[in-house]
Amino acid sequence: MIIAGVFILGLCLGSFLNCLIYRLEIKSSPWKGRSFCPRCKNFLSWFELIPIVSFIIQKGKCRHCQQKISWQYPWVELAAAGLFVLAYLIDFNNTWLLARDWLMILFLIVIFVYDLKHELILDKIVLPAVGLALILNLILGYVWWELLIAGSVGLGFYLIQFLISKGRWVGGGDMRLGLMMGFLLGWPELMVALFLAYILGSIVGISLILFNQKGWKSRIPFAPFLTTATLITMFWGQSLVQLLGLG
């Protein structure tokens, strides 16, 4: 029953994240006004906002205009629900660790989706995540100077690339995301996450080229790989450190 409740909580928060992402796109407050269809602008009733269920019943279409609803909506809801359950199964005996992981999951999903769609990491999302990661890890007993070192490495790694390329390779959002990863993961787990991100990016990038979806000079948003690697390391970082011989 607890796992079912956690899953439902994740679905509901995933639904909110979809609303937040859209409101960020149109530069509107996610806290004000009723939810509405992005296509026809009709306000949605409560039974049109039930996570996953409404999408299935309405066959993936708006009840008013019959336009297709983006698959982003159910996938984000399911991702949030699945990750919430996973975090609970791993962290159930540590309340503060579970709270940290649940909060960071929400931030990481928004960063993932927004960068995938717009190739942009928003300061209004990543900067609060930086602060929360640092504060919550200090509460959890992390050594402050080790967190500062990891944060500095994460920030510096992308700052060097920014300076060398004069902003062509990475942007300010990547630097701030690197800082957040350092504060969240600590050292040497940060190195594991960066390693995983570039491995995942290489696999996906080469696959897209081989299937003629991208060219060699095409731009691919990188935050989805960084956030995925961060989630993996957040859950299994210590095991990966030992596996890679970094401990």
PDB file of C-alpha atoms in Angstrom:
ATOM      1  CA  MET A   1       0.000   0.000   0.000  1.00  0.00           C
ATOM      2  CA  ILE A   2       2.861   2.368   0.789  1.00  0.00           C
ATOM      3  CA  ILE A   3       4.485   1.721  -2.587  1.00  0.00           C
ATOM      4  CA  ALA A   4       1.130   2.264  -4.315  1.00  0.00           C
ATOM      5  CA  GLY A   5       0.750   5.552  -2.450  1.00  0.00           C
ATOM      6  CA  VAL A   6       4.275   6.618  -3.421  1.00  0.00           C
ATOM      7  CA  PHE A   7       3.532   5.732  -7.050  1.00  0.00           C
ATOM      8  CA  ILE A   8       0.344   7.830  -7.014  1.00  0.00           C
ATOM      9  CA  LEU A   9       2.222  10.711  -5.376  1.00  0.00           C
ATOM     10  CA  GLY A  10       4.817  10.524  -8.144  1.00  0.00           C
ATOM     11  CA  LEU A  11       2.086  10.523 -10.803  1.00  0.00           C
ATOM     12  CA  CYS A  12       0.460  13.611  -9.305  1.00  0.00           C
ATOM     13  CA  LEU A  13       3.751  15.485  -9.013  1.00  0.00           C
ATOM     14  CA  GLY A  14       4.651  14.418 -12.553  1.00  0.00           C
ATOM     15  CA  SER A  15       1.381  15.968 -13.702  1.00  0.00           C
ATOM     16  CA  PHE A  16       2.351  19.174 -11.910  1.00  0.00           C
ATOM     17  CA  LEU A  17       5.777  19.090 -13.588  1.00  0.00           C
ATOM     18  CA  ASN A  18       4.087  18.965 -16.995  1.00  0.00           C
ATOM     19  CA  CYS A  19       2.086  22.043 -16.055  1.00  0.00           C
ATOM     20  CA  LEU A  20       5.242  23.740 -14.750  1.00  0.00           C
ATOM     21  CA  ILE A  21       7.195  22.996 -17.931  1.00  0.00           C
ATOM     22  CA  TYR A  22       4.443  24.403 -20.130  1.00  0.00           C
ATOM     23  CA  ARG A  23       4.012  27.505 -17.969  1.00  0.00           C
ATOM     24  CA  LEU A  24       7.790  28.050 -18.127  1.00  0.00           C
ATOM     25  CA  GLU A  25       7.591  27.812 -21.915  1.00  0.00           C
ATOM     26  CA  ILE A  26       4.898  30.491 -22.130  1.00  0.00           C
ATOM     27  CA  LYS A  27       6.453  32.508 -19.271  1.00  0.00           C
ATOM     28  CA  SER A  28       3.408  32.193 -17.045  1.00  0.00           C
ATOM     29  CA  SER A  29       3.133  31.444 -13.338  1.00  0.00           C
ATOM     30  CA  PRO A  30       2.481  27.743 -12.611  1.00  0.00           C
ATOM     31  CA  TRP A  31       0.688  28.714  -9.406  1.00  0.00           C
ATOM     32  CA  LYS A  32      -2.055  30.891 -10.889  1.00  0.00           C
ATOM     33  CA  GLY A  33      -5.020  29.996 -13.063  1.00  0.00           C
ATOM     34  CA  ARG A  34      -6.669  26.754 -14.066  1.00  0.00           C
ATOM     35  CA  SER A  35      -5.078  24.203 -16.360  1.00  0.00           C
ATOM     36  CA  PHE A  36      -6.028  24.487 -20.018  1.00  0.00           C
ATOM     37  CA  CYS A  37      -5.406  22.791 -23.348  1.00  0.00           C
ATOM     38  CA  PRO A  38      -2.287  24.270 -25.030  1.00  0.00           C
ATOM     39  CA  ARG A  39      -4.028  24.021 -28.432  1.00  0.00           C
ATOM     40  CA  CYS A  40      -7.599  25.292 -27.997  1.00  0.00           C
ATOM     41  CA  LYS A  41      -7.086  27.067 -24.615  1.00  0.00           C
ATOM     42  CA  ASN A  42     -10.252  25.536 -23.132  1.00  0.00           C
ATOM     43  CA  PHE A  43     -10.093  25.075 -19.364  1.00  0.00           C
ATOM     44  CA  LEU A  44      -9.797  21.441 -18.241  1.00  0.00           C
ATOM     45  CA  SER A  45     -12.154  19.792 -15.776  1.00  0.00           C
ATOM     46  CA  TRP A  46     -10.856  17.716 -12.870  1.00  0.00           C
ATOM     47  CA  PHE A  47     -11.604  14.441 -14.653  1.00  0.00           C
ATOM     48  CA  GLU A  48      -9.385  15.545 -17.563  1.00  0.00           C
ATOM     49  CA  LEU A  49      -6.432  15.986 -15.210  1.00  0.00           C
ATOM     50  CA  ILE A  50      -6.187  12.513 -13.682  1.00  0.00           C
ATOM     51  CA  PRO A  51      -2.605  11.389 -14.371  1.00  0.00           C
ATOM     52  CA  ILE A  52      -2.333   8.622 -17.001  1.00  0.00           C
ATOM     53  CA  VAL A  53      -6.024   7.681 -16.627  1.00  0.00           C
ATOM     54  CA  SER A  54      -7.355  10.757 -18.441  1.00  0.00           C
ATOM     55  CA  PHE A  55      -4.822  10.293 -21.238  1.00  0.00           C
ATOM     56  CA  ILE A  56      -5.933   6.681 -21.752  1.00  0.00           C
ATOM     57  CA  ILE A  57      -9.678   7.381 -21.531  1.00  0.00           C
ATOM     58  CA  GLN A  58      -9.411  10.307 -23.959  1.00  0.00           C
ATOM     59  CA  LYS A  59      -7.213   8.204 -26.284  1.00  0.00           C
ATOM     60  CA  GLY A  60      -4.454  10.779 -26.143  1.00  0.00           C
ATOM     61  CA  LYS A  61      -6.646  13.615 -27.440  1.00  0.00           C
ATOM     62  CA  CYS A  62      -8.113  16.806 -26.010  1.00  0.00           C
ATOM     63  CA  ARG A  63     -11.802  16.338 -25.182  1.00  0.00           C
ATOM     64  CA  HIS A  64     -12.613  19.774 -26.622  1.00  0.00           C
ATOM     65  CA  CYS A  65     -10.601  20.164 -29.837  1.00  0.00           C
ATOM     66  CA  GLN A  66      -9.640  16.520 -30.459  1.00  0.00           C
ATOM     67  CA  GLN A  67      -6.016  17.518 -31.050  1.00  0.00           C
ATOM     68  CA  LYS A  68      -3.412  14.977 -29.948  1.00  0.00           C
ATOM     69  CA  ILE A  69      -1.931  15.403 -26.479  1.00  0.00           C
ATOM     70  CA  SER A  70       1.856  15.228 -26.416  1.00  0.00           C
ATOM     71  CA  TRP A  71       3.307  11.936 -25.187  1.00  0.00           C
ATOM     72  CA  GLN A  72       5.465  14.082 -22.914  1.00  0.00           C
ATOM     73  CA  TYR A  73       2.575  14.164 -20.431  1.00  0.00           C
ATOM     74  CA  PRO A  74       2.193  10.445 -19.644  1.00  0.00           C
ATOM     75  CA  TRP A  75       5.939   9.792 -19.913  1.00  0.00           C
ATOM     76  CA  VAL A  76       6.811  12.520 -17.399  1.00  0.00           C
ATOM     77  CA  GLU A  77       4.117  11.270 -15.028  1.00  0.00           C
ATOM     78  CA  LEU A  78       5.337   7.673 -15.289  1.00  0.00           C
ATOM     79  CA  ALA A  79       8.985   8.716 -14.946  1.00  0.00           C
ATOM     80  CA  ALA A  80       8.263  10.690 -11.783  1.00  0.00           C
ATOM     81  CA  ALA A  81       6.192   7.837 -10.335  1.00  0.00           C
ATOM     82  CA  GLY A  82       8.776   5.171 -11.155  1.00  0.00           C
ATOM     83  CA  LEU A  83      11.676   7.224  -9.803  1.00  0.00           C
ATOM     84  CA  PHE A  84       9.752   8.049  -6.630  1.00  0.00           C
ATOM     85  CA  VAL A  85       9.149   4.349  -6.001  1.00  0.00           C
ATOM     86  CA  LEU A  86      12.793   3.538  -6.739  1.00  0.00           C
ATOM     87  CA  ALA A  87      13.985   6.244  -4.335  1.00  0.00           C
ATOM     88  CA  TYR A  88      11.611   4.945  -1.655  1.00  0.00           C
ATOM     89  CA  LEU A  89      12.853   1.368  -2.042  1.00  0.00           C
ATOM     90  CA  ILE A  90      16.470   2.521  -1.721  1.00  0.00           C
ATOM     91  CA  ASP A  91      16.080   5.256   0.933  1.00  0.00           C
ATOM     92  CA  PHE A  92      13.065   4.163   3.005  1.00  0.00           C
ATOM     93  CA  ASN A  93      15.138   3.933   6.214  1.00  0.00           C
ATOM     94  CA  ASN A  94      16.528   7.492   5.908  1.00  0.00           C
ATOM     95  CA  THR A  95      13.860  10.194   5.835  1.00  0.00           C
ATOM     96  CA  TRP A  96      16.166  13.105   4.985  1.00  0.00           C
ATOM     97  CA  LEU A  97      17.872  11.156   2.197  1.00  0.00           C
ATOM     98  CA  LEU A  98      14.487  10.190   0.756  1.00  0.00           C
ATOM     99  CA  ALA A  99      13.301  13.817   0.913  1.00  0.00           C
ATOM    100  CA  ARG A 100      16.478  14.970  -0.831  1.00  0.00           C
ATOM    101  CA  ASP A 101      16.188  12.384  -3.583  1.00  0.00           C
ATOM    102  CA  TRP A 102      12.487  13.064  -4.185  1.00  0.00           C
ATOM    103  CA  LEU A 103      13.115  16.806  -4.458  1.00  0.00           C
ATOM    104  CA  MET A 104      16.098  16.393  -6.768  1.00  0.00           C
ATOM    105  CA  ILE A 105      14.160  13.962  -8.978  1.00  0.00           C
ATOM    106  CA  LEU A 106      11.607  16.709  -9.619  1.00  0.00           C
ATOM    107  CA  PHE A 107      14.261  19.268 -10.529  1.00  0.00           C
ATOM    108  CA  LEU A 108      16.176  16.823 -12.725  1.00  0.00           C
ATOM    109  CA  ILE A 109      13.057  15.829 -14.688  1.00  0.00           C
ATOM    110  CA  VAL A 110      12.251  19.473 -15.474  1.00  0.00           C
ATOM    111  CA  ILE A 111      15.847  20.153 -16.545  1.00  0.00           C
ATOM    112  CA  PHE A 112      15.833  16.987 -18.694  1.00  0.00           C
ATOM    113  CA  VAL A 113      12.591  17.786 -20.515  1.00  0.00           C
ATOM    114  CA  TYR A 114      13.137  21.522 -20.951  1.00  0.00           C
ATOM    115  CA  ASP A 115      16.640  21.128 -22.366  1.00  0.00           C
ATOM    116  CA  LEU A 116      15.516  18.292 -24.630  1.00  0.00           C
ATOM    117  CA  LYS A 117      12.785  20.506 -26.076  1.00  0.00           C
ATOM    118  CA  HIS A 118      14.489  23.907 -26.094  1.00  0.00           C
ATOM    119  CA  GLU A 119      18.240  23.288 -25.600  1.00  0.00           C
ATOM    120  CA  LEU A 120      18.125  25.580 -22.583  1.00  0.00           C
ATOM    121  CA  ILE A 121      18.794  25.100 -18.872  1.00  0.00           C
ATOM    122  CA  LEU A 122      16.755  27.661 -16.960  1.00  0.00           C
ATOM    123  CA  ASP A 123      18.377  29.497 -14.044  1.00  0.00           C
ATOM    124  CA  LYS A 124      15.032  29.647 -12.220  1.00  0.00           C
ATOM    125  CA  ILE A 125      15.136  25.831 -12.056  1.00  0.00           C
ATOM    126  CA  VAL A 126      18.820  24.965 -11.694  1.00  0.00           C
ATOM    127  CA  LEU A 127      19.776  27.655  -9.157  1.00  0.00           C
ATOM    128  CA  PRO A 128      17.211  26.568  -6.516  1.00  0.00           C
ATOM    129  CA  ALA A 129      18.396  22.994  -7.127  1.00  0.00           C
ATOM    130  CA  VAL A 130      21.983  24.109  -6.415  1.00  0.00           C
ATOM    131  CA  GLY A 131      20.965  25.612  -3.075  1.00  0.00           C
ATOM    132  CA  LEU A 132      18.761  22.702  -2.034  1.00  0.00           C
ATOM    133  CA  ALA A 133      21.389  20.103  -2.930  1.00  0.00           C
ATOM    134  CA  LEU A 134      23.970  21.858  -0.766  1.00  0.00           C
ATOM    135  CA  ILE A 135      21.651  22.488   2.207  1.00  0.00           C
ATOM    136  CA  LEU A 136      20.155  18.989   2.259  1.00  0.00           C
ATOM    137  CA  ASN A 137      23.539  17.298   1.978  1.00  0.00           C
ATOM    138  CA  LEU A 138      24.863  19.380   4.873  1.00  0.00           C
ATOM    139  CA  ILE A 139      21.851  18.225   6.906  1.00  0.00           C
ATOM    140  CA  LEU A 140      22.684  14.648   5.895  1.00  0.00           C
ATOM    141  CA  GLY A 141      26.183  15.061   7.306  1.00  0.00           C
ATOM    142  CA  TYR A 142      28.278  15.591   4.194  1.00  0.00           C
ATOM    143  CA  VAL A 143      31.580  17.398   4.835  1.00  0.00           C
ATOM    144  CA  TRP A 144      31.141  20.980   3.647  1.00  0.00           C
ATOM    145  CA  TRP A 145      34.593  21.413   2.153  1.00  0.00           C
ATOM    146  CA  GLU A 146      34.290  18.156   0.192  1.00  0.00           C
ATOM    147  CA  LEU A 147      31.010  19.412  -1.258  1.00  0.00           C
ATOM    148  CA  LEU A 148      32.654  22.719  -2.168  1.00  0.00           C
ATOM    149  CA  ILE A 149      35.475  20.880  -3.923  1.00  0.00           C
ATOM    150  CA  ALA A 150      33.016  18.725  -5.882  1.00  0.00           C
ATOM    151  CA  GLY A 151      30.912  21.773  -6.761  1.00  0.00           C
ATOM    152  CA  SER A 152      33.987  23.701  -7.880  1.00  0.00           C
ATOM    153  CA  VAL A 153      35.111  20.800 -10.068  1.00  0.00           C
ATOM    154  CA  GLY A 154      31.664  20.486 -11.645  1.00  0.00           C
ATOM    155  CA  LEU A 155      31.517  24.230 -12.298  1.00  0.00           C
ATOM    156  CA  GLY A 156      35.138  24.476 -13.418  1.00  0.00           C
ATOM    157  CA  PHE A 157      34.857  21.541 -15.822  1.00  0.00           C
ATOM    158  CA  TYR A 158      32.309  23.435 -17.895  1.00  0.00           C
ATOM    159  CA  LEU A 159      33.816  26.868 -17.289  1.00  0.00           C
ATOM    160  CA  ILE A 160      37.054  25.719 -18.944  1.00  0.00           C
ATOM    161  CA  GLN A 161      35.115  24.393 -21.944  1.00  0.00           C
ATOM    162  CA  PHE A 162      33.164  27.649 -22.134  1.00  0.00           C
ATOM    163  CA  LEU A 163      36.333  29.737 -22.145  1.00  0.00           C
ATOM    164  CA  ILE A 164      38.168  27.562 -24.660  1.00  0.00           C
ATOM    165  CA  SER A 165      35.231  27.450 -27.102  1.00  0.00           C
ATOM    166  CA  LYS A 166      34.111  31.030 -26.402  1.00  0.00           C
ATOM    167  CA  GLY A 167      30.657  29.720 -25.568  1.00  0.00           C
ATOM    168  CA  ARG A 168      30.235  27.469 -28.615  1.00  0.00           C
ATOM    169  CA  TRP A 169      30.424  24.123 -26.791  1.00  0.00           C
ATOM    170  CA  VAL A 170      28.604  24.844 -23.542  1.00  0.00           C
ATOM    171  CA  GLY A 171      26.625  27.635 -21.939  1.00  0.00           C
ATOM    172  CA  GLY A 172      26.125  29.121 -18.521  1.00  0.00           C
ATOM    173  CA  GLY A 173      23.392  26.621 -17.745  1.00  0.00           C
ATOM    174  CA  ASP A 174      25.853  23.743 -18.136  1.00  0.00           C
ATOM    175  CA  MET A 175      28.194  25.374 -15.621  1.00  0.00           C
ATOM    176  CA  ARG A 176      25.426  25.801 -13.073  1.00  0.00           C
ATOM    177  CA  LEU A 177      24.221  22.244 -13.670  1.00  0.00           C
ATOM    178  CA  GLY A 178      27.786  21.039 -13.086  1.00  0.00           C
ATOM    179  CA  LEU A 179      27.810  22.965  -9.790  1.00  0.00           C
ATOM    180  CA  MET A 180      24.524  21.364  -8.769  1.00  0.00           C
ATOM    181  CA  MET A 181      25.841  17.897  -9.639  1.00  0.00           C
ATOM    182  CA  GLY A 182      28.899  18.478  -7.485  1.00  0.00           C
ATOM    183  CA  PHE A 183      26.854  19.662  -4.486  1.00  0.00           C
ATOM    184  CA  LEU A 184      24.401  16.787  -4.878  1.00  0.00           C
ATOM    185  CA  LEU A 185      26.783  13.897  -5.549  1.00  0.00           C
ATOM    186  CA  GLY A 186      29.977  14.932  -3.799  1.00  0.00           C
ATOM    187  CA  TRP A 187      33.426  13.583  -4.593  1.00  0.00           C
ATOM    188  CA  PRO A 188      34.326  11.257  -6.315  1.00  0.00           C
ATOM    189  CA  GLU A 189      30.730  10.397  -7.345  1.00  0.00           C
ATOM    190  CA  LEU A 190      30.715  13.552  -9.488  1.00  0.00           C
ATOM    191  CA  MET A 191      33.401  12.045 -11.717  1.00  0.00           C
ATOM    192  CA  VAL A 192      31.318   8.895 -12.100  1.00  0.00           C
ATOM    193  CA  ALA A 193      28.318  10.953 -13.231  1.00  0.00           C
ATOM    194  CA  LEU A 194      30.351  12.954 -15.751  1.00  0.00           C
ATOM    195  CA  PHE A 195      31.878   9.750 -17.114  1.00  0.00           C
ATOM    196  CA  LEU A 196      28.446   8.129 -17.466  1.00  0.00           C
ATOM    197  CA  ALA A 197      26.979  11.235 -19.117  1.00  0.00           C
ATOM    198  CA  TYR A 198      29.602  11.277 -21.847  1.00  0.00           C
ATOM    199  CA  ILE A 199      29.295   7.519 -22.403  1.00  0.00           C
ATOM    200  CA  LEU A 200      25.506   7.832 -22.736  1.00  0.00           C
ATOM    201  CA  GLY A 201      25.866  10.885 -24.976  1.00  0.00           C
ATOM    202  CA  SER A 202      28.319   9.072 -27.251  1.00  0.00           C
ATOM    203  CA  ILE A 203      26.087   6.009 -27.571  1.00  0.00           C
ATOM    204  CA  VAL A 204      22.974   8.047 -28.373  1.00  0.00           C
ATOM    205  CA  GLY A 205      24.820  10.468 -30.660  1.00  0.00           C
ATOM    206  CA  ILE A 206      26.452   7.718 -32.727  1.00  0.00           C
ATOM    207  CA  SER A 207      23.140   5.835 -32.912  1.00  0.00           C
ATOM    208  CA  LEU A 208      21.348   8.933 -34.237  1.00  0.00           C
ATOM    209  CA  ILE A 209      24.044   9.422 -36.874  1.00  0.00           C
ATOM    210  CA  LEU A 210      23.937   5.775 -37.948  1.00  0.00           C
ATOM    211  CA  PHE A 211      20.146   5.955 -38.352  1.00  0.00           C
ATOM    212  CA  ASN A 212      20.425   9.255 -40.276  1.00  0.00           C
ATOM    213  CA  GLN A 213      18.601  11.220 -37.591  1.00  0.00           C
ATOM    214  CA  LYS A 214      21.520  13.581 -37.029  1.00  0.00           C
ATOM    215  CA  GLY A 215      24.672  14.660 -38.846  1.00  0.00           C
ATOM    216  CA  TRP A 216      28.210  14.806 -37.478  1.00  0.00           C
ATOM    217  CA  LYS A 217      27.893  18.563 -36.921  1.00  0.00           C
ATOM    218  CA  SER A 218      24.391  18.461 -35.426  1.00  0.00           C
ATOM    219  CA  ARG A 219      23.779  19.846 -31.956  1.00  0.00           C
ATOM    220  CA  ILE A 220      22.393  17.474 -29.348  1.00  0.00           C
ATOM    221  CA  PRO A 221      21.124  18.806 -25.996  1.00  0.00           C
ATOM    222  CA  PHE A 222      23.413  17.411 -23.315  1.00  0.00           C
ATOM    223  CA  ALA A 223      21.492  18.089 -20.106  1.00  0.00           C
ATOM    224  CA  PRO A 224      19.341  14.948 -20.608  1.00  0.00           C
ATOM    225  CA  PHE A 225      22.507  12.843 -20.392  1.00  0.00           C
ATOM    226  CA  LEU A 226      23.830  14.787 -17.396  1.00  0.00           C
ATOM    227  CA  THR A 227      20.542  14.471 -15.521  1.00  0.00           C
ATOM    228  CA  THR A 228      20.227  10.754 -16.330  1.00  0.00           C
ATOM    229  CA  ALA A 229      23.788  10.133 -15.170  1.00  0.00           C
ATOM    230  CA  THR A 230      23.113  12.182 -12.033  1.00  0.00           C
ATOM    231  CA  LEU A 231      20.067  10.057 -11.177  1.00  0.00           C
ATOM    232  CA  ILE A 232      21.991   6.818 -11.701  1.00  0.00           C
ATOM    233  CA  THR A 233      24.873   8.052  -9.559  1.00  0.00           C
ATOM    234  CA  MET A 234      22.526   9.434  -6.900  1.00  0.00           C
ATOM    235  CA  PHE A 235      21.176   5.923  -6.352  1.00  0.00           C
ATOM    236  CA  TRP A 236      24.202   3.722  -7.023  1.00  0.00           C
ATOM    237  CA  GLY A 237      27.159   6.100  -6.826  1.00  0.00           C
ATOM    238  CA  GLN A 238      29.151   4.263  -4.167  1.00  0.00           C
ATOM    239  CA  SER A 239      28.907   0.958  -6.007  1.00  0.00           C
ATOM    240  CA  LEU A 240      29.977   2.622  -9.259  1.00  0.00           C
ATOM    241  CA  VAL A 241      32.915   4.327  -7.506  1.00  0.00           C
ATOM    242  CA  GLN A 242      34.126   0.929  -6.342  1.00  0.00           C
ATOM    243  CA  LEU A 243      33.499  -0.645  -9.746  1.00  0.00           C
ATOM    244  CA  LEU A 244      35.545   2.028 -11.492  1.00  0.00           C
ATOM    245  CA  GLY A 245      38.260   1.921  -8.854  1.00  0.00           C
ATOM    246  CA  LEU A 246      37.849   5.557  -7.801  1.00  0.00           C
ATOM    247  CA  GLY A 247      37.348   4.891  -4.120  1.00  0.00           C
TER     248      GLY A 247
END
